Every structure is written in C-alpha cells, then in structure tokens.
PDB file of C-alpha atoms in Angstrom:
ATOM      1  CA  UNK A   1      82.941  83.661 119.106  1.00  0.00           C
ATOM      2  CA  UNK A   2      84.421  87.005 120.122  1.00  0.00           C
ATOM      3  CA  UNK A   3      85.389  89.561 117.480  1.00  0.00           C
ATOM      4  CA  UNK A   4      88.044  92.208 118.036  1.00  0.00           C
ATOM      5  CA  UNK A   5      87.996  94.897 115.356  1.00  0.00           C
ATOM      6  CA  UNK A   6      91.398  96.323 114.438  1.00  0.00           C
ATOM      7  CA  UNK A   7      91.502  99.665 112.631  1.00  0.00           C
ATOM      8  CA  UNK A   8      95.041 100.191 111.312  1.00  0.00           C
ATOM      9  CA  UNK A   9      96.050 103.641 110.077  1.00  0.00           C
ATOM     10  CA  UNK A  10      99.377 104.514 108.544  1.00  0.00           C
ATOM     11  CA  UNK A  11     100.810 107.754 109.940  1.00  0.00           C
ATOM     12  CA  UNK A  12     100.587 111.069 108.066  1.00  0.00           C
ATOM     13  CA  UNK A  13     103.264 111.929 105.459  1.00  0.00           C
ATOM     14  CA  UNK A  14     106.792 112.564 106.692  1.00  0.00           C
ATOM     15  CA  UNK A  15     108.808 115.465 105.221  1.00  0.00           C
ATOM     16  CA  UNK A  16     111.963 113.369 104.951  1.00  0.00           C
ATOM     17  CA  UNK A  17     114.044 115.431 102.542  1.00  0.00           C
ATOM     18  CA  UNK A  18     114.232 112.473 100.188  1.00  0.00           C
ATOM     19  CA  UNK A  19     115.993 110.353 102.807  1.00  0.00           C
ATOM     20  CA  UNK A  20     115.245 106.816 103.977  1.00  0.00           C
ATOM     21  CA  UNK A  21     113.852 107.157 107.490  1.00  0.00           C
ATOM     22  CA  UNK A  22     112.856 103.743 108.883  1.00  0.00           C
ATOM     23  CA  UNK A  23     112.877 104.156 112.666  1.00  0.00           C
ATOM     24  CA  UNK A  24     114.266 107.705 112.624  1.00  0.00           C
ATOM     25  CA  UNK A  25     111.897 109.690 114.814  1.00  0.00           C
ATOM     26  CA  UNK A  26     110.801 112.306 112.286  1.00  0.00           C
ATOM     27  CA  UNK A  27     107.690 114.450 112.601  1.00  0.00           C
ATOM     28  CA  UNK A  28     104.597 113.877 110.484  1.00  0.00           C
ATOM     29  CA  UNK A  29     102.893 116.574 108.429  1.00  0.00           C
ATOM     30  CA  UNK A  30      99.453 116.815 110.007  1.00  0.00           C
ATOM     31  CA  UNK A  31      98.352 120.010 108.243  1.00  0.00           C
ATOM     32  CA  UNK A  32      95.629 118.523 106.007  1.00  0.00           C
ATOM     33  CA  UNK A  33      92.386 119.056 107.961  1.00  0.00           C
ATOM     34  CA  UNK A  34      90.213 117.564 105.221  1.00  0.00           C
ATOM     35  CA  UNK A  35      92.060 114.248 105.391  1.00  0.00           C
ATOM     36  CA  UNK A  36      91.809 114.046 109.168  1.00  0.00           C
ATOM     37  CA  UNK A  37      88.137 114.984 109.186  1.00  0.00           C
ATOM     38  CA  UNK A  38      87.456 112.192 106.678  1.00  0.00           C
ATOM     39  CA  UNK A  39      89.378 109.711 108.826  1.00  0.00           C
ATOM     40  CA  UNK A  40      87.564 110.821 111.966  1.00  0.00           C
ATOM     41  CA  UNK A  41      84.202 110.244 110.268  1.00  0.00           C
ATOM     42  CA  UNK A  42      85.103 106.598 109.525  1.00  0.00           C
ATOM     43  CA  UNK A  43      86.381 105.544 112.948  1.00  0.00           C
ATOM     44  CA  UNK A  44      84.492 104.278 116.030  1.00  0.00           C
ATOM     45  CA  UNK A  45      84.201 106.659 118.966  1.00  0.00           C
ATOM     46  CA  UNK A  46      84.558 104.190 121.841  1.00  0.00           C
ATOM     47  CA  UNK A  47      87.744 102.461 120.693  1.00  0.00           C
ATOM     48  CA  UNK A  48      91.014 101.811 122.442  1.00  0.00           C
ATOM     49  CA  UNK A  49      93.828 103.843 120.834  1.00  0.00           C
ATOM     50  CA  UNK A  50      97.333 102.489 120.226  1.00  0.00           C
ATOM     51  CA  UNK A  51     100.442 103.917 118.557  1.00  0.00           C
ATOM     52  CA  UNK A  52     104.019 102.819 118.112  1.00  0.00           C
ATOM     53  CA  UNK A  53     106.778 104.469 120.109  1.00  0.00           C
ATOM     54  CA  UNK A  54     107.643 106.832 117.226  1.00  0.00           C
ATOM     55  CA  UNK A  55     106.345 110.378 117.460  1.00  0.00           C
ATOM     56  CA  UNK A  56     104.803 110.546 114.000  1.00  0.00           C
ATOM     57  CA  UNK A  57     102.191 107.959 114.969  1.00  0.00           C
ATOM     58  CA  UNK A  58     101.198 109.870 118.095  1.00  0.00           C
ATOM     59  CA  UNK A  59     101.038 113.141 116.148  1.00  0.00           C
ATOM     60  CA  UNK A  60      98.756 111.522 113.578  1.00  0.00           C
ATOM     61  CA  UNK A  61      96.540 110.006 116.268  1.00  0.00           C
ATOM     62  CA  UNK A  62      96.218 113.354 118.027  1.00  0.00           C
ATOM     63  CA  UNK A  63      95.257 115.052 114.746  1.00  0.00           C
ATOM     64  CA  UNK A  64      92.509 112.476 114.142  1.00  0.00           C
ATOM     65  CA  UNK A  65      91.235 112.795 117.711  1.00  0.00           C
ATOM     66  CA  UNK A  66      91.124 116.589 117.344  1.00  0.00           C
ATOM     67  CA  UNK A  67      89.131 116.166 114.116  1.00  0.00           C
ATOM     68  CA  UNK A  68      86.639 114.108 116.146  1.00  0.00           C
ATOM     69  CA  UNK A  69      86.099 117.144 118.335  1.00  0.00           C
ATOM     70  CA  UNK A  70      87.838 115.600 121.330  1.00  0.00           C
ATOM     71  CA  UNK A  71      90.273 117.484 123.552  1.00  0.00           C
ATOM     72  CA  UNK A  72      93.974 116.698 123.901  1.00  0.00           C
ATOM     73  CA  UNK A  73      94.522 114.156 126.656  1.00  0.00           C
ATOM     74  CA  UNK A  74      90.870 113.115 126.710  1.00  0.00           C
ATOM     75  CA  UNK A  75      91.729 109.812 125.020  1.00  0.00           C
ATOM     76  CA  UNK A  76      94.599 107.673 126.280  1.00  0.00           C
ATOM     77  CA  UNK A  77      97.164 106.674 123.658  1.00  0.00           C
ATOM     78  CA  UNK A  78      99.020 103.476 124.467  1.00  0.00           C
ATOM     79  CA  UNK A  79     102.463 103.296 122.836  1.00  0.00           C
ATOM     80  CA  UNK A  80     103.728  99.812 121.917  1.00  0.00           C
ATOM     81  CA  UNK A  81     107.363  99.747 120.687  1.00  0.00           C
ATOM     82  CA  UNK A  82     106.880  96.359 118.992  1.00  0.00           C
ATOM     83  CA  UNK A  83     104.639  98.087 116.435  1.00  0.00           C
ATOM     84  CA  UNK A  84     107.418 100.365 115.152  1.00  0.00           C
ATOM     85  CA  UNK A  85     108.599 100.433 111.548  1.00  0.00           C
ATOM     86  CA  UNK A  86     111.470  98.204 110.407  1.00  0.00           C
ATOM     87  CA  UNK A  87     114.845  99.358 111.717  1.00  0.00           C
ATOM     88  CA  UNK A  88     116.843  99.982 108.565  1.00  0.00           C
ATOM     89  CA  UNK A  89     120.186 100.423 110.289  1.00  0.00           C
ATOM     90  CA  UNK A  90     122.861 102.230 108.292  1.00  0.00           C
ATOM     91  CA  UNK A  91     120.441 102.829 105.419  1.00  0.00           C
ATOM     92  CA  UNK A  92     118.501 105.329 107.525  1.00  0.00           C
ATOM     93  CA  UNK A  93     119.428 108.816 106.387  1.00  0.00           C
ATOM     94  CA  UNK A  94     120.646 107.750 102.928  1.00  0.00           C
ATOM     95  CA  UNK A  95     119.306 109.464  99.817  1.00  0.00           C
ATOM     96  CA  UNK A  96     116.373 107.342  98.625  1.00  0.00           C
ATOM     97  CA  UNK A  97     116.857 107.931  94.883  1.00  0.00           C
ATOM     98  CA  UNK A  98     120.571 107.177  95.040  1.00  0.00           C
ATOM     99  CA  UNK A  99     119.871 104.021  97.037  1.00  0.00           C
ATOM    100  CA  UNK A 100     117.410 102.642  94.496  1.00  0.00           C
ATOM    101  CA  UNK A 101     119.593 103.612  91.562  1.00  0.00           C
ATOM    102  CA  UNK A 102     122.224 101.185  92.866  1.00  0.00           C
ATOM    103  CA  UNK A 103     120.032  98.168  93.609  1.00  0.00           C
ATOM    104  CA  UNK A 104     118.315  95.512  91.523  1.00  0.00           C
ATOM    105  CA  UNK A 105     114.551  95.958  91.873  1.00  0.00           C
ATOM    106  CA  UNK A 106     114.059  92.358  90.778  1.00  0.00           C
ATOM    107  CA  UNK A 107     115.428  91.246  94.163  1.00  0.00           C
ATOM    108  CA  UNK A 108     112.493  92.857  95.985  1.00  0.00           C
ATOM    109  CA  UNK A 109     110.337  95.126  93.815  1.00  0.00           C
ATOM    110  CA  UNK A 110     108.160  96.420  96.659  1.00  0.00           C
ATOM    111  CA  UNK A 111     110.642  97.139  99.453  1.00  0.00           C
ATOM    112  CA  UNK A 112     114.235  98.110 100.138  1.00  0.00           C
ATOM    113  CA  UNK A 113     115.362  94.497 100.272  1.00  0.00           C
ATOM    114  CA  UNK A 114     114.088  90.935 100.544  1.00  0.00           C
ATOM    115  CA  UNK A 115     112.155  90.055 103.694  1.00  0.00           C
ATOM    116  CA  UNK A 116     115.016  87.953 105.082  1.00  0.00           C
ATOM    117  CA  UNK A 117     117.782  90.426 104.166  1.00  0.00           C
ATOM    118  CA  UNK A 118     119.300  92.472 106.983  1.00  0.00           C
ATOM    119  CA  UNK A 119     120.308  96.101 106.444  1.00  0.00           C
ATOM    120  CA  UNK A 120     123.714  96.820 108.042  1.00  0.00           C
ATOM    121  CA  UNK A 121     123.119  97.236 111.796  1.00  0.00           C
ATOM    122  CA  UNK A 122     119.360  96.885 111.270  1.00  0.00           C
ATOM    123  CA  UNK A 123     116.679  94.200 111.361  1.00  0.00           C
ATOM    124  CA  UNK A 124     115.058  92.060 108.685  1.00  0.00           C
ATOM    125  CA  UNK A 125     111.438  92.505 107.672  1.00  0.00           C
ATOM    126  CA  UNK A 126     110.931  88.935 108.871  1.00  0.00           C
ATOM    127  CA  UNK A 127     112.013  90.021 112.366  1.00  0.00           C
ATOM    128  CA  UNK A 128     109.567  92.919 112.178  1.00  0.00           C
ATOM    129  CA  UNK A 129     106.722  90.518 111.384  1.00  0.00           C
ATOM    130  CA  UNK A 130     107.619  88.310 114.345  1.00  0.00           C
ATOM    131  CA  UNK A 131     107.510  91.163 116.866  1.00  0.00           C
ATOM    132  CA  UNK A 132     104.358  92.653 115.341  1.00  0.00           C
ATOM    133  CA  UNK A 133     102.541  89.300 115.323  1.00  0.00           C
ATOM    134  CA  UNK A 134     103.460  88.691 118.962  1.00  0.00           C
ATOM    135  CA  UNK A 135     102.190  92.110 120.034  1.00  0.00           C
ATOM    136  CA  UNK A 136      98.911  91.696 118.137  1.00  0.00           C
ATOM    137  CA  UNK A 137      98.162  88.274 119.577  1.00  0.00           C
ATOM    138  CA  UNK A 138      98.860  89.443 123.119  1.00  0.00           C
ATOM    139  CA  UNK A 139      96.765  92.575 122.768  1.00  0.00           C
ATOM    140  CA  UNK A 140      93.912  90.695 121.061  1.00  0.00           C
ATOM    141  CA  UNK A 141      93.659  88.448 124.108  1.00  0.00           C
ATOM    142  CA  UNK A 142      93.580  91.456 126.454  1.00  0.00           C
ATOM    143  CA  UNK A 143      91.010  93.565 124.592  1.00  0.00           C
ATOM    144  CA  UNK A 144      88.768  90.873 123.094  1.00  0.00           C
ATOM    145  CA  UNK A 145      85.493  92.187 121.724  1.00  0.00           C
ATOM    146  CA  UNK A 146      86.563  95.820 121.410  1.00  0.00           C
ATOM    147  CA  UNK A 147      87.423  98.219 118.624  1.00  0.00           C
ATOM    148  CA  UNK A 148      91.143  99.006 118.570  1.00  0.00           C
ATOM    149  CA  UNK A 149      92.506 101.911 116.518  1.00  0.00           C
ATOM    150  CA  UNK A 150      96.227 101.598 115.846  1.00  0.00           C
ATOM    151  CA  UNK A 151      98.247 104.351 114.184  1.00  0.00           C
ATOM    152  CA  UNK A 152     101.380 102.653 112.944  1.00  0.00           C
ATOM    153  CA  UNK A 153     103.604 102.239 109.882  1.00  0.00           C
ATOM    154  CA  UNK A 154     103.555 100.779 106.394  1.00  0.00           C
ATOM    155  CA  UNK A 155     105.742  97.829 107.318  1.00  0.00           C
ATOM    156  CA  UNK A 156     103.710  97.134 110.437  1.00  0.00           C
ATOM    157  CA  UNK A 157     100.433  97.060 108.524  1.00  0.00           C
ATOM    158  CA  UNK A 158     101.893  94.772 105.865  1.00  0.00           C
ATOM    159  CA  UNK A 159     102.889  92.400 108.665  1.00  0.00           C
ATOM    160  CA  UNK A 160      99.322  92.525 110.015  1.00  0.00           C
ATOM    161  CA  UNK A 161      97.921  91.536 106.630  1.00  0.00           C
ATOM    162  CA  UNK A 162     100.442  88.727 106.390  1.00  0.00           C
ATOM    163  CA  UNK A 163      99.234  87.378 109.733  1.00  0.00           C
ATOM    164  CA  UNK A 164      95.574  87.654 108.765  1.00  0.00           C
ATOM    165  CA  UNK A 165      96.099  85.867 105.451  1.00  0.00           C
ATOM    166  CA  UNK A 166      98.610  83.322 106.707  1.00  0.00           C
ATOM    167  CA  UNK A 167     101.146  84.267 104.030  1.00  0.00           C
ATOM    168  CA  UNK A 168     104.899  84.597 104.357  1.00  0.00           C
ATOM    169  CA  UNK A 169     106.701  87.867 105.012  1.00  0.00           C
ATOM    170  CA  UNK A 170     107.942  88.280 101.446  1.00  0.00           C
ATOM    171  CA  UNK A 171     104.426  87.970 100.023  1.00  0.00           C
ATOM    172  CA  UNK A 172     103.047  90.538 102.475  1.00  0.00           C
ATOM    173  CA  UNK A 173     105.444  93.153 101.074  1.00  0.00           C
ATOM    174  CA  UNK A 174     103.241  93.349  97.966  1.00  0.00           C
ATOM    175  CA  UNK A 175     100.548  95.275  99.853  1.00  0.00           C
ATOM    176  CA  UNK A 176     100.303  99.049  99.415  1.00  0.00           C
ATOM    177  CA  UNK A 177      99.656 101.153 102.521  1.00  0.00           C
ATOM    178  CA  UNK A 178      99.313 104.852 101.785  1.00  0.00           C
ATOM    179  CA  UNK A 179      99.732 107.510 104.444  1.00  0.00           C
ATOM    180  CA  UNK A 180      96.509 108.101 106.397  1.00  0.00           C
ATOM    181  CA  UNK A 181      94.872 105.010 104.886  1.00  0.00           C
ATOM    182  CA  UNK A 182      92.712 102.598 106.887  1.00  0.00           C
ATOM    183  CA  UNK A 183      93.218  98.841 106.929  1.00  0.00           C
ATOM    184  CA  UNK A 184      90.566  96.972 108.919  1.00  0.00           C
ATOM    185  CA  UNK A 185      91.016  93.382 110.064  1.00  0.00           C
ATOM    186  CA  UNK A 186      88.901  91.520 112.615  1.00  0.00           C
ATOM    187  CA  UNK A 187      90.308  88.920 114.986  1.00  0.00           C
ATOM    188  CA  UNK A 188      87.766  86.164 115.653  1.00  0.00           C
ATOM    189  CA  UNK A 189      88.490  84.098 118.750  1.00  0.00           C
ATOM    190  CA  UNK A 190      87.083  80.599 118.996  1.00  0.00           C
ATOM    191  CA  UNK A 191      88.252  77.023 118.703  1.00  0.00           C
ATOM    192  CA  UNK A 192      91.044  78.343 116.478  1.00  0.00           C
ATOM    193  CA  UNK A 193      92.382  81.720 115.440  1.00  0.00           C
ATOM    194  CA  UNK A 194      90.572  83.333 112.529  1.00  0.00           C
ATOM    195  CA  UNK A 195      90.941  86.683 110.818  1.00  0.00           C
ATOM    196  CA  UNK A 196      88.534  88.577 108.580  1.00  0.00           C
ATOM    197  CA  UNK A 197      89.869  91.285 106.268  1.00  0.00           C
ATOM    198  CA  UNK A 198      87.300  94.061 105.870  1.00  0.00           C
ATOM    199  CA  UNK A 199      89.287  96.629 103.873  1.00  0.00           C
ATOM    200  CA  UNK A 200      92.868  97.495 102.956  1.00  0.00           C
ATOM    201  CA  UNK A 201      94.402 100.859 102.057  1.00  0.00           C
ATOM    202  CA  UNK A 202      91.014 102.600 102.323  1.00  0.00           C
ATOM    203  CA  UNK A 203      91.497 106.336 101.761  1.00  0.00           C
ATOM    204  CA  UNK A 204      88.295 108.082 102.879  1.00  0.00           C
ATOM    205  CA  UNK A 205      89.683 111.511 102.038  1.00  0.00           C
ATOM    206  CA  UNK A 206      90.208 110.789  98.309  1.00  0.00           C
ATOM    207  CA  UNK A 207      86.910 112.309  97.209  1.00  0.00           C
ATOM    208  CA  UNK A 208      86.941 115.109  99.751  1.00  0.00           C
ATOM    209  CA  UNK A 209      87.143 118.560  98.180  1.00  0.00           C
ATOM    210  CA  UNK A 210      90.175 120.456  99.381  1.00  0.00           C
ATOM    211  CA  UNK A 211      92.227 117.456 100.466  1.00  0.00           C
ATOM    212  CA  UNK A 212      95.911 118.128  99.838  1.00  0.00           C
ATOM    213  CA  UNK A 213      97.041 114.566 100.371  1.00  0.00           C
ATOM    214  CA  UNK A 214      99.195 113.030  97.644  1.00  0.00           C
ATOM    215  CA  UNK A 215      98.547 109.316  97.259  1.00  0.00           C
ATOM    216  CA  UNK A 216     100.473 106.466  95.788  1.00  0.00           C
ATOM    217  CA  UNK A 217     104.179 105.819  95.353  1.00  0.00           C
ATOM    218  CA  UNK A 218     105.953 106.520  92.042  1.00  0.00           C
ATOM    219  CA  UNK A 219     106.869 103.372  90.145  1.00  0.00           C
ATOM    220  CA  UNK A 220     110.184 101.959  91.291  1.00  0.00           C
ATOM    221  CA  UNK A 221     110.196 103.921  94.546  1.00  0.00           C
ATOM    222  CA  UNK A 222     109.416 102.974  98.114  1.00  0.00           C
ATOM    223  CA  UNK A 223     108.527 105.195 101.061  1.00  0.00           C
ATOM    224  CA  UNK A 224     110.530 104.049 104.089  1.00  0.00           C
TER     225      UNK A 224
END
C-alpha cells in the first residue's frame, strides 16, 4: 500500500473589517512570527506545496517557508483553483454581525447556510465538496507516496475531512478549522481507497510564548 500524507493548513487571519469574504481575494495578516515558526517546526521539509488560487493562501505559505529558513522562490507553490473557499455570491462583502442577526442559527449552526443552500449568485457547500474531492483524488494519484502541504481554507479543509470520514457535506460543517491550524490526513492506496486521520485543527503555536494569534470563533459567529 502507498501512503500519501496530506498536511492541510488554513490560511492566516484575514483583516476583513467584519465583512463576509468567501472568495474575495483579501490579504492575510502574516505578522505573527511565533505562529509561523511553530508551524514550520511541525512540517516536513521535502514536501510538495499547494495553495488555492486566492492570494491569502500563497501569502501564508510564503510566511511558513520563510520561517523554515528558505528563500522566496526556492520552493514551487502550485495553485489549484478547485481548492478555493466557497463562493458566497452576493453575501460577500455584507456585514457579518448583521447577517447572522437576521438568520435562524438552527438551520445551520456552524456555517452561513445549509450545505445544499445556494447563496444568491454563489455556490453551495455541497458543490465545494465535489470540486475539492475531485482535485484531491486526482492529485493523490499523481503524487502517491509523498508529503503534500496544502494551504487552503476552512471550507476546503472541512470538505477534506468529510471525504476522509465518508460523511455527508452537512455533517462535515461541524468541524472547526482555526487560522494557521494543521489538519493531517493520509491517503492509503490499495485495493480500495482508505483514509487515516492523524490530527485535526492542531495549533502548534498555542503554547508558544509571544504568539499573538487569537483562536476560536465566538459562539454564534462564523468566519467566512
């Protein structure tokens, strides 16, 4: 059997002004050197690096690589658009607090809407899972046996966990993925597809003195 080790990292925090951002291409705040040093210490050095097509994932990857002591451009970053966050359509740019004040959290307590609900001019979370699963399966076949570090998004990583566990899209929304956290899943190729979950939402910088990272999401709120 061949094992491919996937190291999923959610991008660094986004100064979003309290707005829903989805696929808006906003910059990440990569000014916490303690957090990036802790991440760099945890990750393999000979891995393939992947990001989505959104700049905040590349910025985060470059900050981690710099914390490893590597030079800019020394490591190739492959951008895969299918790994982008959910497109939230007309909700992107809306005030997050005002949005949640008007909706029933019982409909979907962990996300902006149910997995099969479509934001106006956007995509459903179910559609996100389909494109993410397709990209992962294709890449797993091409890089079998390697370590793959992917800097992506909260929704993307939830979709990964849904694939690994064989659960539906709605159930996968219950996972928490903090900024700059590591989720490790291994793809095991053989007579049938198998996945091993090693860790989820691992935050190696939590105990590091001087880390300025704020973790967790206030109750009733969602970062998107």
